[in-house]
PDB file of C-alpha atoms and ligand atoms in Angstrom:
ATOM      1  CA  UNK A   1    -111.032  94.547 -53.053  1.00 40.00           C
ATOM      2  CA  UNK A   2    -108.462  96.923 -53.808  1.00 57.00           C
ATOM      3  CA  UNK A   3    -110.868 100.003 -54.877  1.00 75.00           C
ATOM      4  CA  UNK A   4    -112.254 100.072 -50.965  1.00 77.00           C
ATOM      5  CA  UNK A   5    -115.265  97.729 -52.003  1.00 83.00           C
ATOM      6  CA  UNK A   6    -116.567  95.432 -49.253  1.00 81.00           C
ATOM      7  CA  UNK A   7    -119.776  93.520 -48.223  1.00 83.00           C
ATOM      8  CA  UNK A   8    -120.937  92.406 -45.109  1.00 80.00           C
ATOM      9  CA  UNK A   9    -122.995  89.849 -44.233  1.00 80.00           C
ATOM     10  CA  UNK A  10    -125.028  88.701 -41.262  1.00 76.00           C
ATOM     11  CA  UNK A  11    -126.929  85.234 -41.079  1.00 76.00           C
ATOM     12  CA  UNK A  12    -130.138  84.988 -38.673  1.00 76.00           C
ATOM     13  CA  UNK A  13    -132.924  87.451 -38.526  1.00 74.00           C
ATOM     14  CA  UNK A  14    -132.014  91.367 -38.108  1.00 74.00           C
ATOM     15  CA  UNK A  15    -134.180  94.210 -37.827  1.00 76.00           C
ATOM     16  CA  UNK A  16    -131.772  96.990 -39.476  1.00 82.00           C
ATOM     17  CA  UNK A  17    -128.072  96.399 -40.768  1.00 81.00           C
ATOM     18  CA  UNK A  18    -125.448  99.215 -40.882  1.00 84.00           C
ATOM     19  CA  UNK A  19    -121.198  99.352 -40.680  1.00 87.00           C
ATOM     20  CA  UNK A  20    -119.940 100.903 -37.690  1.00 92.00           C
ATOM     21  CA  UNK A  21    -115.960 102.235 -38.586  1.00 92.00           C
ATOM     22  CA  UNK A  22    -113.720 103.065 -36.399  1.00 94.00           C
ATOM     23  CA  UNK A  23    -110.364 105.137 -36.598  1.00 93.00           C
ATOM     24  CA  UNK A  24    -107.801 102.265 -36.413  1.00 93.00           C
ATOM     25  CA  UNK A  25    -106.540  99.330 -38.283  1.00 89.00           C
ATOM     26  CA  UNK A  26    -106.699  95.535 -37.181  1.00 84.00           C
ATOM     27  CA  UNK A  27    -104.650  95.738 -33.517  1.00 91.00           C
ATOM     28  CA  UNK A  28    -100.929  97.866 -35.744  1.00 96.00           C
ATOM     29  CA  UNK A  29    -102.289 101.626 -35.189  1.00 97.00           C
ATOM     30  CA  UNK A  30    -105.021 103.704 -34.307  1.00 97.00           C
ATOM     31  CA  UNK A  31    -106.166 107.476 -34.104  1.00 97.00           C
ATOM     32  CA  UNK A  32    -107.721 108.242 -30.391  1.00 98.00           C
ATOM     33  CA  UNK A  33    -109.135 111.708 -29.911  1.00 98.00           C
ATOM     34  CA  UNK A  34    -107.239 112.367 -26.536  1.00 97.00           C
ATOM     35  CA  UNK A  35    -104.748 110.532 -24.217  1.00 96.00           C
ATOM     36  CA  UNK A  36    -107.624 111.000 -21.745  1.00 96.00           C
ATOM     37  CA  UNK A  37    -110.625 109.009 -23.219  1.00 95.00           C
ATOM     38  CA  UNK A  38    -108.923 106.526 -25.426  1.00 96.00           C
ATOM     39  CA  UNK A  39    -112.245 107.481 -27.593  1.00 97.00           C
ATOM     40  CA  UNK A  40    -111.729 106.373 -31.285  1.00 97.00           C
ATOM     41  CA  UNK A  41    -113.198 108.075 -33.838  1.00 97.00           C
ATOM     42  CA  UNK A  42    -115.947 106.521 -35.253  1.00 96.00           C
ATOM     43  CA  UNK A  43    -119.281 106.842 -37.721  1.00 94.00           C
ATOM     44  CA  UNK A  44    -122.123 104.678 -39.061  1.00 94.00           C
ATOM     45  CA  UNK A  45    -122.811 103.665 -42.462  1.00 90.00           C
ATOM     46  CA  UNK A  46    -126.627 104.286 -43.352  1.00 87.00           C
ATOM     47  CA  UNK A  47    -129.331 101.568 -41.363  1.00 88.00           C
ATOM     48  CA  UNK A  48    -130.682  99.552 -43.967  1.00 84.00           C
ATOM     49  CA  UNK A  49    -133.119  96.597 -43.873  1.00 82.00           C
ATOM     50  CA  UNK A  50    -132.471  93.289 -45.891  1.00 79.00           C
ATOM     51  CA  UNK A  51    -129.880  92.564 -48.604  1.00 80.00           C
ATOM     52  CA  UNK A  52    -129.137  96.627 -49.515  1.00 81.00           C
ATOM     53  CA  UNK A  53    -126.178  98.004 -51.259  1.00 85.00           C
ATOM     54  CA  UNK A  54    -124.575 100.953 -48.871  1.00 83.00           C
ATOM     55  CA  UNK A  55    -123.436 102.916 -51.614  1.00 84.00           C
ATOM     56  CA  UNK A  56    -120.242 105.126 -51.303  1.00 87.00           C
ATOM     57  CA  UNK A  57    -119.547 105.389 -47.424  1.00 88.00           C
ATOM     58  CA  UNK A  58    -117.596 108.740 -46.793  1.00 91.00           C
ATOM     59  CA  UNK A  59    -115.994 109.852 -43.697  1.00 94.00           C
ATOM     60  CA  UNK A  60    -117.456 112.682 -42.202  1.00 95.00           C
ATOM     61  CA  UNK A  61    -115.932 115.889 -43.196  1.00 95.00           C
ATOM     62  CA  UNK A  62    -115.260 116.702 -39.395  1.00 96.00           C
ATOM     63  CA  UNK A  63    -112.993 113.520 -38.612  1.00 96.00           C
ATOM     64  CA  UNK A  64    -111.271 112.853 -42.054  1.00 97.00           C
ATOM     65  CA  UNK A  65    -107.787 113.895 -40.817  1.00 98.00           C
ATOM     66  CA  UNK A  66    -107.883 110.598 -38.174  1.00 97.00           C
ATOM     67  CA  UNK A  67    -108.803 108.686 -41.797  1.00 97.00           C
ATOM     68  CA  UNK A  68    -106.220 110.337 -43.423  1.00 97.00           C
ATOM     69  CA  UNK A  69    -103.547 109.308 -40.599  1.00 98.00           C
ATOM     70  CA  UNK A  70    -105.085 105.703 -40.777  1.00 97.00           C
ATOM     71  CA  UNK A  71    -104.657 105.193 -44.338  1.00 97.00           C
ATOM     72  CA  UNK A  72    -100.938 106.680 -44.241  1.00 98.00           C
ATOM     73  CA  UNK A  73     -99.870 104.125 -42.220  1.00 98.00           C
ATOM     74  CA  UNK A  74    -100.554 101.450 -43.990  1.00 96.00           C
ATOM     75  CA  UNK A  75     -97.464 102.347 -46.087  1.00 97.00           C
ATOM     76  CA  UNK A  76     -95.023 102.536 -43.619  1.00 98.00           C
ATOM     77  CA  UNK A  77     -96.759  98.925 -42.146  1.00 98.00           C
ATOM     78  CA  UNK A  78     -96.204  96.754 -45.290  1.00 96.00           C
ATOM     79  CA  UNK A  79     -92.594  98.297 -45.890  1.00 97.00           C
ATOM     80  CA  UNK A  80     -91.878  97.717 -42.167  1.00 97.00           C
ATOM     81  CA  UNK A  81     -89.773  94.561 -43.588  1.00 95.00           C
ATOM     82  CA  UNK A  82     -90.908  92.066 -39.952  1.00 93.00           C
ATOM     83  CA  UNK A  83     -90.335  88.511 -41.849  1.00 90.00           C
ATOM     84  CA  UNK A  84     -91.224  86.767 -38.371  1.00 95.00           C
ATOM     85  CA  UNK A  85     -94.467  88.160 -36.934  1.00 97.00           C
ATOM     86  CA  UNK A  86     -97.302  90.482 -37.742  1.00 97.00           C
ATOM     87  CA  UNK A  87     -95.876  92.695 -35.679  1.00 98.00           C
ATOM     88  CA  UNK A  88     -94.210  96.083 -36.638  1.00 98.00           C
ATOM     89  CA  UNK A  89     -90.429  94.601 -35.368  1.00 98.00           C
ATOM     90  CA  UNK A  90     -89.517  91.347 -34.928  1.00 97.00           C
ATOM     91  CA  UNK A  91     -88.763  92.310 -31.038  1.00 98.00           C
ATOM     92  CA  UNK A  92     -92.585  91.636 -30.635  1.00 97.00           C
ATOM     93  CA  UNK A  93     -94.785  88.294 -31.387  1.00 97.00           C
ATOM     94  CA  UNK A  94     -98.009  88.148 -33.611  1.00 96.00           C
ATOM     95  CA  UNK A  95    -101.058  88.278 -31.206  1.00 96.00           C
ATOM     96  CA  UNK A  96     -98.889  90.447 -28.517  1.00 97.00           C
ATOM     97  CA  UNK A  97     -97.600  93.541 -31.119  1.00 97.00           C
ATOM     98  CA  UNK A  98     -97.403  97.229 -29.681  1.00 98.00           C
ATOM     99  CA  UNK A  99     -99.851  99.631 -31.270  1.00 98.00           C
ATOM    100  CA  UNK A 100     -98.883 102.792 -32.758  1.00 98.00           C
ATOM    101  CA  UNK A 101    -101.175 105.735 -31.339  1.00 98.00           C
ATOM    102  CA  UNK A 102    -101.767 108.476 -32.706  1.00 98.00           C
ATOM    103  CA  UNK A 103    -103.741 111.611 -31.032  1.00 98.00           C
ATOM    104  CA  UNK A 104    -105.381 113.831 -33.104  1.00 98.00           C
ATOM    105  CA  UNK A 105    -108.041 116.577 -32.735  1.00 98.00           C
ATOM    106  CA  UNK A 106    -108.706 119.306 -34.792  1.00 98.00           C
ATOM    107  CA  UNK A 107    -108.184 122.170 -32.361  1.00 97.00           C
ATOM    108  CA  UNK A 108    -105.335 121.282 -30.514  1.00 97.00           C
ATOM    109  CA  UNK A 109    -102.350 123.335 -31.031  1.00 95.00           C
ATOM    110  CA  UNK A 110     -99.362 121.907 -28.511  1.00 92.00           C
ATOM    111  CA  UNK A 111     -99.111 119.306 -31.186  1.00 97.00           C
ATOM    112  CA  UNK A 112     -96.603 118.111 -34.005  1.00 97.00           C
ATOM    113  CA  UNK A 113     -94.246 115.501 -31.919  1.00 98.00           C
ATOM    114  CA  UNK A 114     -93.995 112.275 -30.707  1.00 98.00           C
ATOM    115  CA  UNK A 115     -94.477 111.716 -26.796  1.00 98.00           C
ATOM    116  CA  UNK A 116     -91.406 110.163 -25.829  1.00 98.00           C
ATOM    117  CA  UNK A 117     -90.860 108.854 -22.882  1.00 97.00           C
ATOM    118  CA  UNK A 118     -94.227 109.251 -21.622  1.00 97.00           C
ATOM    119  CA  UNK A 119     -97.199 108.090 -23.460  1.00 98.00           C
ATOM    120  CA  UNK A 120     -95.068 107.393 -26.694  1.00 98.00           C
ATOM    121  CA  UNK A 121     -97.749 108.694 -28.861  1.00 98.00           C
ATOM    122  CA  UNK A 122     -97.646 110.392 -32.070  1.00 98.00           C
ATOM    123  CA  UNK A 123     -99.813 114.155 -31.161  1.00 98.00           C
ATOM    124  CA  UNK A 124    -101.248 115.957 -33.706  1.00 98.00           C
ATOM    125  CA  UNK A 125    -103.447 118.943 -33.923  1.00 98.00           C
ATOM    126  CA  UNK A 126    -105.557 120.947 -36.289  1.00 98.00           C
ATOM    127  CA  UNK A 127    -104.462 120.200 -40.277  1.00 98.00           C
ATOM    128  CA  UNK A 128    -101.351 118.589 -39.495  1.00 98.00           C
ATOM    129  CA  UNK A 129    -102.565 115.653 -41.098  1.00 98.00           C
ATOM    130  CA  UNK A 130    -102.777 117.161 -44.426  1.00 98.00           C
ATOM    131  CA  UNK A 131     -99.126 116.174 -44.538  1.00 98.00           C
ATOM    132  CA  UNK A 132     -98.482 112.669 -44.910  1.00 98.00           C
ATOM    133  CA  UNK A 133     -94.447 113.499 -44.317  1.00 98.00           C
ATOM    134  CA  UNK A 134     -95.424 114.530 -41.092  1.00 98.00           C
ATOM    135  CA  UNK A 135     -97.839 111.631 -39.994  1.00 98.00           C
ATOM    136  CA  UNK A 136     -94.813 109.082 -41.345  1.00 98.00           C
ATOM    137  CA  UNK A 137     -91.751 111.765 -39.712  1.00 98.00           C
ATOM    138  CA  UNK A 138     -93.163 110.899 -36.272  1.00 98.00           C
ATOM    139  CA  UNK A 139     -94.235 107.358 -36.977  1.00 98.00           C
ATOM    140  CA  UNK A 140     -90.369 106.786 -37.845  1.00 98.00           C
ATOM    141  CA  UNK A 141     -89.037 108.635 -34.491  1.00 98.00           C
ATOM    142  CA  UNK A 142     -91.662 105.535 -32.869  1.00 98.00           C
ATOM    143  CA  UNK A 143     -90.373 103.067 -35.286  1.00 98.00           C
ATOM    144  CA  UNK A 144     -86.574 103.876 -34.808  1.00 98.00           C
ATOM    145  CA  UNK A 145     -87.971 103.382 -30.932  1.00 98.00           C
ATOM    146  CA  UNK A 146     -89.411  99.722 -31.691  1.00 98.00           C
ATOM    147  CA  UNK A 147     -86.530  98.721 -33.689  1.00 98.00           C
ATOM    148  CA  UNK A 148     -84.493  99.484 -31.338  1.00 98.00           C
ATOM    149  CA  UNK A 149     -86.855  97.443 -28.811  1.00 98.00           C
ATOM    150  CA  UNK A 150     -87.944 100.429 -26.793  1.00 98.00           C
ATOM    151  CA  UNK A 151     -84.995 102.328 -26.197  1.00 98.00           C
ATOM    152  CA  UNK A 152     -83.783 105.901 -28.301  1.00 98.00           C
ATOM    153  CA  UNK A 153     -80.673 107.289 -28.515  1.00 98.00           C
ATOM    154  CA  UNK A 154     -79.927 110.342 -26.035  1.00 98.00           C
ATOM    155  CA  UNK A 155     -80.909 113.503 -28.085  1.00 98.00           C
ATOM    156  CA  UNK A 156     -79.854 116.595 -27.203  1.00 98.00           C
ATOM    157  CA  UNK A 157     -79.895 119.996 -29.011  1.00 98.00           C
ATOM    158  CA  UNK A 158     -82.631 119.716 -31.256  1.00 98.00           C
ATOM    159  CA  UNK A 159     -85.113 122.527 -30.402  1.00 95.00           C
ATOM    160  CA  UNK A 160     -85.390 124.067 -32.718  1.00 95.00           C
ATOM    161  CA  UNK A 161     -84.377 121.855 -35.491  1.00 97.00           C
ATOM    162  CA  UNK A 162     -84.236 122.245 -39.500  1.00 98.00           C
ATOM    163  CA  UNK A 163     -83.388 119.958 -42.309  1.00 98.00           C
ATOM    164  CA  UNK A 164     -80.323 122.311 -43.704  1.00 98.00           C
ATOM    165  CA  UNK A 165     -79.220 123.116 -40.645  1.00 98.00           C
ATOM    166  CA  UNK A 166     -76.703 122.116 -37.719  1.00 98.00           C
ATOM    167  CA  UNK A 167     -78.108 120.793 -34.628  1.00 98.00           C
ATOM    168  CA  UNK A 168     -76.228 117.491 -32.947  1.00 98.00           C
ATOM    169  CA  UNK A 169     -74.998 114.277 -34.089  1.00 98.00           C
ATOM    170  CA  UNK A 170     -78.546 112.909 -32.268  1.00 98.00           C
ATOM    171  CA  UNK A 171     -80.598 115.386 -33.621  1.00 98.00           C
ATOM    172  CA  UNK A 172     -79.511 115.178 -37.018  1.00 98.00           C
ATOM    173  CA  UNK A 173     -79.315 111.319 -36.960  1.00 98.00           C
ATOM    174  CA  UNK A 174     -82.996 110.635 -35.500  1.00 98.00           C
ATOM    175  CA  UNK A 175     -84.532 113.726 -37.238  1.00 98.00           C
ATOM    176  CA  UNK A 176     -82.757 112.401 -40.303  1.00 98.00           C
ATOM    177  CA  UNK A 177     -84.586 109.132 -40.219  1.00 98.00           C
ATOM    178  CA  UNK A 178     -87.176 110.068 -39.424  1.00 98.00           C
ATOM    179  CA  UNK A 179     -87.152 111.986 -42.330  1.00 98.00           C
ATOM    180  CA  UNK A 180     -85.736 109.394 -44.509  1.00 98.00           C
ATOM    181  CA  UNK A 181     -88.857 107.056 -43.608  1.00 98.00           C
ATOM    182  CA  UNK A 182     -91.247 109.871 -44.689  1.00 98.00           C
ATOM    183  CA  UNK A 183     -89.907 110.182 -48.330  1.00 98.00           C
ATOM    184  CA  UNK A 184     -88.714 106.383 -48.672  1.00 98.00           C
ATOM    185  CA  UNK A 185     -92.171 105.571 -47.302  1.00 98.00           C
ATOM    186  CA  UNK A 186     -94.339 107.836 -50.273  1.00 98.00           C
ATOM    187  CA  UNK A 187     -91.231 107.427 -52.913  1.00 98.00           C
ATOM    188  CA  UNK A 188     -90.319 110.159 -53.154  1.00 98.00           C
ATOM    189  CA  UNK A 189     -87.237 112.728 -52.171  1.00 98.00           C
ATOM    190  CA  UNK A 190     -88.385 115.706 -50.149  1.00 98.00           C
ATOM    191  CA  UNK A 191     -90.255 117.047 -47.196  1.00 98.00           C
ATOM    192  CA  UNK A 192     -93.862 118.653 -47.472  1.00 98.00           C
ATOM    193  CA  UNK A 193     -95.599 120.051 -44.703  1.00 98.00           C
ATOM    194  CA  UNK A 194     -99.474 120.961 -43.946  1.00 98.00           C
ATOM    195  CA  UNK A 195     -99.389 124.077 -46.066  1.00 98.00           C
ATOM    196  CA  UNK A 196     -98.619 122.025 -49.147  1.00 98.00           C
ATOM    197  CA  UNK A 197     -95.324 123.792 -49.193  1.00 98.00           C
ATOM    198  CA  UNK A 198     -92.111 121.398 -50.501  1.00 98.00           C
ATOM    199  CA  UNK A 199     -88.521 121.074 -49.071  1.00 98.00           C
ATOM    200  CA  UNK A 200     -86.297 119.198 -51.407  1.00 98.00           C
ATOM    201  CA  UNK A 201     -84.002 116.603 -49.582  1.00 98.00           C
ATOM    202  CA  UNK A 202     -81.546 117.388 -52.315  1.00 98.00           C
ATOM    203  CA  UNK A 203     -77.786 118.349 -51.438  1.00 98.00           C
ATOM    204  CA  UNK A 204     -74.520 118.049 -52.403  1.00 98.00           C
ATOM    205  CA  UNK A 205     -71.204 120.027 -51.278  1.00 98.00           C
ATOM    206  CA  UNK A 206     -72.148 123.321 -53.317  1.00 98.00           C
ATOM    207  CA  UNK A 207     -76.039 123.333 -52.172  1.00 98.00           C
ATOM    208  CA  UNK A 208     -76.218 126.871 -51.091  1.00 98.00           C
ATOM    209  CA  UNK A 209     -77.527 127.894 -47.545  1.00 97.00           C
ATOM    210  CA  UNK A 210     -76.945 124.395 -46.212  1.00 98.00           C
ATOM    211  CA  UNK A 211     -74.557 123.190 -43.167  1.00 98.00           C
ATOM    212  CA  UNK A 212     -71.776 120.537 -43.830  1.00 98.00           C
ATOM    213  CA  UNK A 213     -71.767 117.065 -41.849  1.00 98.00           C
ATOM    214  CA  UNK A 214     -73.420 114.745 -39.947  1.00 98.00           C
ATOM    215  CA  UNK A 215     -75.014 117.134 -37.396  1.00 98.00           C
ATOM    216  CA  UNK A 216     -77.105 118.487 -40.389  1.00 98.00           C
ATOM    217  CA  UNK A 217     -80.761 116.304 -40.263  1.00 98.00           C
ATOM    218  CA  UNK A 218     -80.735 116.665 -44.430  1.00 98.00           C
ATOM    219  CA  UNK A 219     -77.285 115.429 -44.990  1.00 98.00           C
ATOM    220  CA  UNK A 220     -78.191 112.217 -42.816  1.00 99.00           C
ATOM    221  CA  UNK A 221     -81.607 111.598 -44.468  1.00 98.00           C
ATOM    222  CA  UNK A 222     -80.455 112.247 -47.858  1.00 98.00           C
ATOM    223  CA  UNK A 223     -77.497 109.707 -47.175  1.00 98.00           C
ATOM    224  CA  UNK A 224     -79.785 106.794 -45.513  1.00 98.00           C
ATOM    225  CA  UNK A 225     -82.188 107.435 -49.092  1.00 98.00           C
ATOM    226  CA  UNK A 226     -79.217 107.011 -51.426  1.00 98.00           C
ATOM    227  CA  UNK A 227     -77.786 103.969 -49.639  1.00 98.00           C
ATOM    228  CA  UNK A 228     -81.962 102.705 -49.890  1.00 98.00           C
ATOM    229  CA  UNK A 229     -82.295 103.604 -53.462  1.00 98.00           C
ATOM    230  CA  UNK A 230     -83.071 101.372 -56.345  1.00 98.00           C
ATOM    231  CA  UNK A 231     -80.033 101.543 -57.832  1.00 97.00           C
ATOM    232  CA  UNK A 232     -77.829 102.193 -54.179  1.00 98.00           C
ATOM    233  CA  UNK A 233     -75.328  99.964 -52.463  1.00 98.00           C
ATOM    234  CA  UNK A 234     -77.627  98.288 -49.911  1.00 98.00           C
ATOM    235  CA  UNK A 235     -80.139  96.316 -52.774  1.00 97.00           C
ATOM    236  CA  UNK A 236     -82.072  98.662 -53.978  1.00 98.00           C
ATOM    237  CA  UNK A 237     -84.663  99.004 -50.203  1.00 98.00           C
ATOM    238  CA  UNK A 238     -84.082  99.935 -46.694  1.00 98.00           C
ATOM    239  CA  UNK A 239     -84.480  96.291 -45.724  1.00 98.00           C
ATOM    240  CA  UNK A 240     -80.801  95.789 -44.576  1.00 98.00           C
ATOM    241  CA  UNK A 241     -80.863  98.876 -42.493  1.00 98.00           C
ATOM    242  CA  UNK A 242     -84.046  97.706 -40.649  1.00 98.00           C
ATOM    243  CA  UNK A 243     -82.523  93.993 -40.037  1.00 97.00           C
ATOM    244  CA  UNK A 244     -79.614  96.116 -38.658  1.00 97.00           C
ATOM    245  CA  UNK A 245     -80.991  98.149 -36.644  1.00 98.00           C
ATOM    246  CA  UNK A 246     -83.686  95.359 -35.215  1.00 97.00           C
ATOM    247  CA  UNK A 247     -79.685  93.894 -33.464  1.00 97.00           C
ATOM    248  CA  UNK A 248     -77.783  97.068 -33.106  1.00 97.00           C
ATOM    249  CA  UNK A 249     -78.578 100.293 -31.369  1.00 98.00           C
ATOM    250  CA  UNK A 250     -77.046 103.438 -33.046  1.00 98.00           C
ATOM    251  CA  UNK A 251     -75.992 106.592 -31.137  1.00 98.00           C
ATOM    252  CA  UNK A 252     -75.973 108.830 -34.080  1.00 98.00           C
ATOM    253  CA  UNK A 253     -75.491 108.342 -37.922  1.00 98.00           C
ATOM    254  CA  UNK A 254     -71.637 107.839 -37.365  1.00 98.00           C
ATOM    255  CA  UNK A 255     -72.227 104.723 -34.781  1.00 98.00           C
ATOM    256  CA  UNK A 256     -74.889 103.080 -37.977  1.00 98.00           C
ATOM    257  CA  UNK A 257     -72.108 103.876 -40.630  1.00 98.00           C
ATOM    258  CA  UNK A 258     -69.206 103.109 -39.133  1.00 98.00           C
ATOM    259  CA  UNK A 259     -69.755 100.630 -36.465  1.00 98.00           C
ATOM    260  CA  UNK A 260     -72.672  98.519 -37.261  1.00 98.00           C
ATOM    261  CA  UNK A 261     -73.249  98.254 -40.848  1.00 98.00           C
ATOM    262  CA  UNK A 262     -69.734  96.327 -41.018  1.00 97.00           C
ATOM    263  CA  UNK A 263     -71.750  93.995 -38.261  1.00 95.00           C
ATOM    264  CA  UNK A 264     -74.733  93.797 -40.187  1.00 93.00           C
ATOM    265  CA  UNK A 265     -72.786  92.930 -43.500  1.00 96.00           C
ATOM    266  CA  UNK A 266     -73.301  96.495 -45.222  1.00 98.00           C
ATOM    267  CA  UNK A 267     -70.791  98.170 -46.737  1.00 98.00           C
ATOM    268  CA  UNK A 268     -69.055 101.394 -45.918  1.00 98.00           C
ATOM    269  CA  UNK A 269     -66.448 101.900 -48.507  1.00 98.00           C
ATOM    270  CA  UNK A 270     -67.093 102.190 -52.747  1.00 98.00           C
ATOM    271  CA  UNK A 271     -70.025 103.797 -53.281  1.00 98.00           C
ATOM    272  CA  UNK A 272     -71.484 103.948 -49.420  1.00 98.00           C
ATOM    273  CA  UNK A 273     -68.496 105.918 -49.045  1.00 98.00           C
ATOM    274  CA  UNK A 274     -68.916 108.103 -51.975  1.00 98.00           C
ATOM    275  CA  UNK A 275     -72.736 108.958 -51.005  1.00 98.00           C
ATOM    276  CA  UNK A 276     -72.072 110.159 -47.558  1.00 98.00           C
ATOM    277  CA  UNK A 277     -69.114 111.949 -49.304  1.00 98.00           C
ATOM    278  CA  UNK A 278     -71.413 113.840 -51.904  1.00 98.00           C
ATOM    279  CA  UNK A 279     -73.714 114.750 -48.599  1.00 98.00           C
ATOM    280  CA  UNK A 280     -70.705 116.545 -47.119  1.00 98.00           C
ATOM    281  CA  UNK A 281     -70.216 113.401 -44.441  1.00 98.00           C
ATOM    282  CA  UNK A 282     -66.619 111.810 -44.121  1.00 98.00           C
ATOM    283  CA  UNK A 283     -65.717 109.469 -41.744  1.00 97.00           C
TER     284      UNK A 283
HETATM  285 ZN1   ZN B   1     -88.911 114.713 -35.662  1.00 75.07          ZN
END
């Protein structure tokens, strides 16, 4: 039921009925409150007695942000483009998938990254979930991890990092996807954060204030969304680039364009050439 509707139904003889939910979806991803506990969040519907409509169940005011992350997800999950198992890559078979973790409590603060290599989770702290680019930026850095069948490319020079400015050919590339999965994921062509404030992805050679190249995050992730778009080189999704990158590891953005999208049948002249071209990249 598509407008959050269900029923549930018990047969046999109860004495009270409620809904227990819990901060995670099926066995694909799930908000813990700490690396410690495990501890999902979790709340009760009211107790009722008999056949008893519920009513409207809301999520307690205190834990909505692990709902919010939950429910953001699912977006990325059904565009994840797995033909062969319930999985979130095909490296992984239905029944045996990884699950995405993310940590989230309200008043942490050494927060806003993904864990890699240690736990590999997604940490967030106090409203950082009020941006769904930034619950979707670091679920890409973890996707670009299990599409590449747990391995990452070597990043260096990326703290700090912005999206108009220089860093590394690793930074920029994996910063740039990750970016790139945030805005292809909601549809749209930009960055917000928690504060509500808006970074446009747009750029072309005159865009003032930003760096030229490939070792600029925004010039990658704008590239990657052009090649994706509707009316782009690559069929109008991202599907291509995620059967690619399921075979071939990528370095940086130069490795993807150069090297393996000629191995995964994309193209890289016409106009794949003339979109990195009008993002200041040339190769
Ligand atoms: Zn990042």
């Amino acid at each position: 039921m598509g407008d959050g509707a269900f029923s549930a139904c018990h047969q046999g003889r109860v004495a009270e009925v409620y809904v227990k939910f819990l901060s995670a979806s099926t066995t694909m991803w799930r908000v813990i409150k700490s690396e410690g506990t495990q501890a999902q969040y979790s709340f009760e519907s009211a107790h009722k007695t008999g056949s008893q409509s519920l009513g409207t169940v809301r999520v307690p005011a205190s834990m909505q942000r692990a709902w919010t992350i939950v429910d953001t997800l699912n977006a990325l999950y059904w565009k994840r483009n797995n033909p062969s198992s319930a999985c979130w890559t095909k490296h992984q078979e239905t029944g045996a998938c990884d699950t995405l973790t993310f940590v989230w409590e309200q008043n942490r603060t050494d927060s806003g990254y993904w864990d890699y290599p240690d736990t590999n989770y997604v940490i967030l702290g106090q409203n950082e979930p009020d941006s769904k680019h930034t619950i979707l930026h670091e679920a890409g850095h973890w996707l670009q991890w299990q599409l590449y069948d747990h391995a990452f490319p070597r990043v260096s020079g990326c703290n700090p990092h912005y999206i108009e400015q220089a860093s590394s050919t690793s930074c920029a590339w994996t910063e740039g996807f990750a970016d790139a999965v945030a805005a292809y994921t909601l549809g749209d062509y930009r960055y917000v954060d928690d504060s509500g404030a808006s970074t446009s992805l747009r750029n072309d050679p005159d865009t003032a204030d930003w760096d030229a190249g490939d070792k600029v995050q925004g010039r990658v992730g704008s590239s990657l969304l052009d090649l994706w778009a509707p009316d782009g080189p690559d069929g109008g999704n991202w599907d291509r680039t995620i059967e690619l990158m399921s075979d071939e590891f990528s370095q940086n953005f130069r490795e993807y364009f150069v090297s393996d999208r000629p191995a995964g049948g994309l193209s890289t002249t016409g106009p794949a050439r003339t979109i990195l071209g009008s993002h200041t990249i040339t190769y």
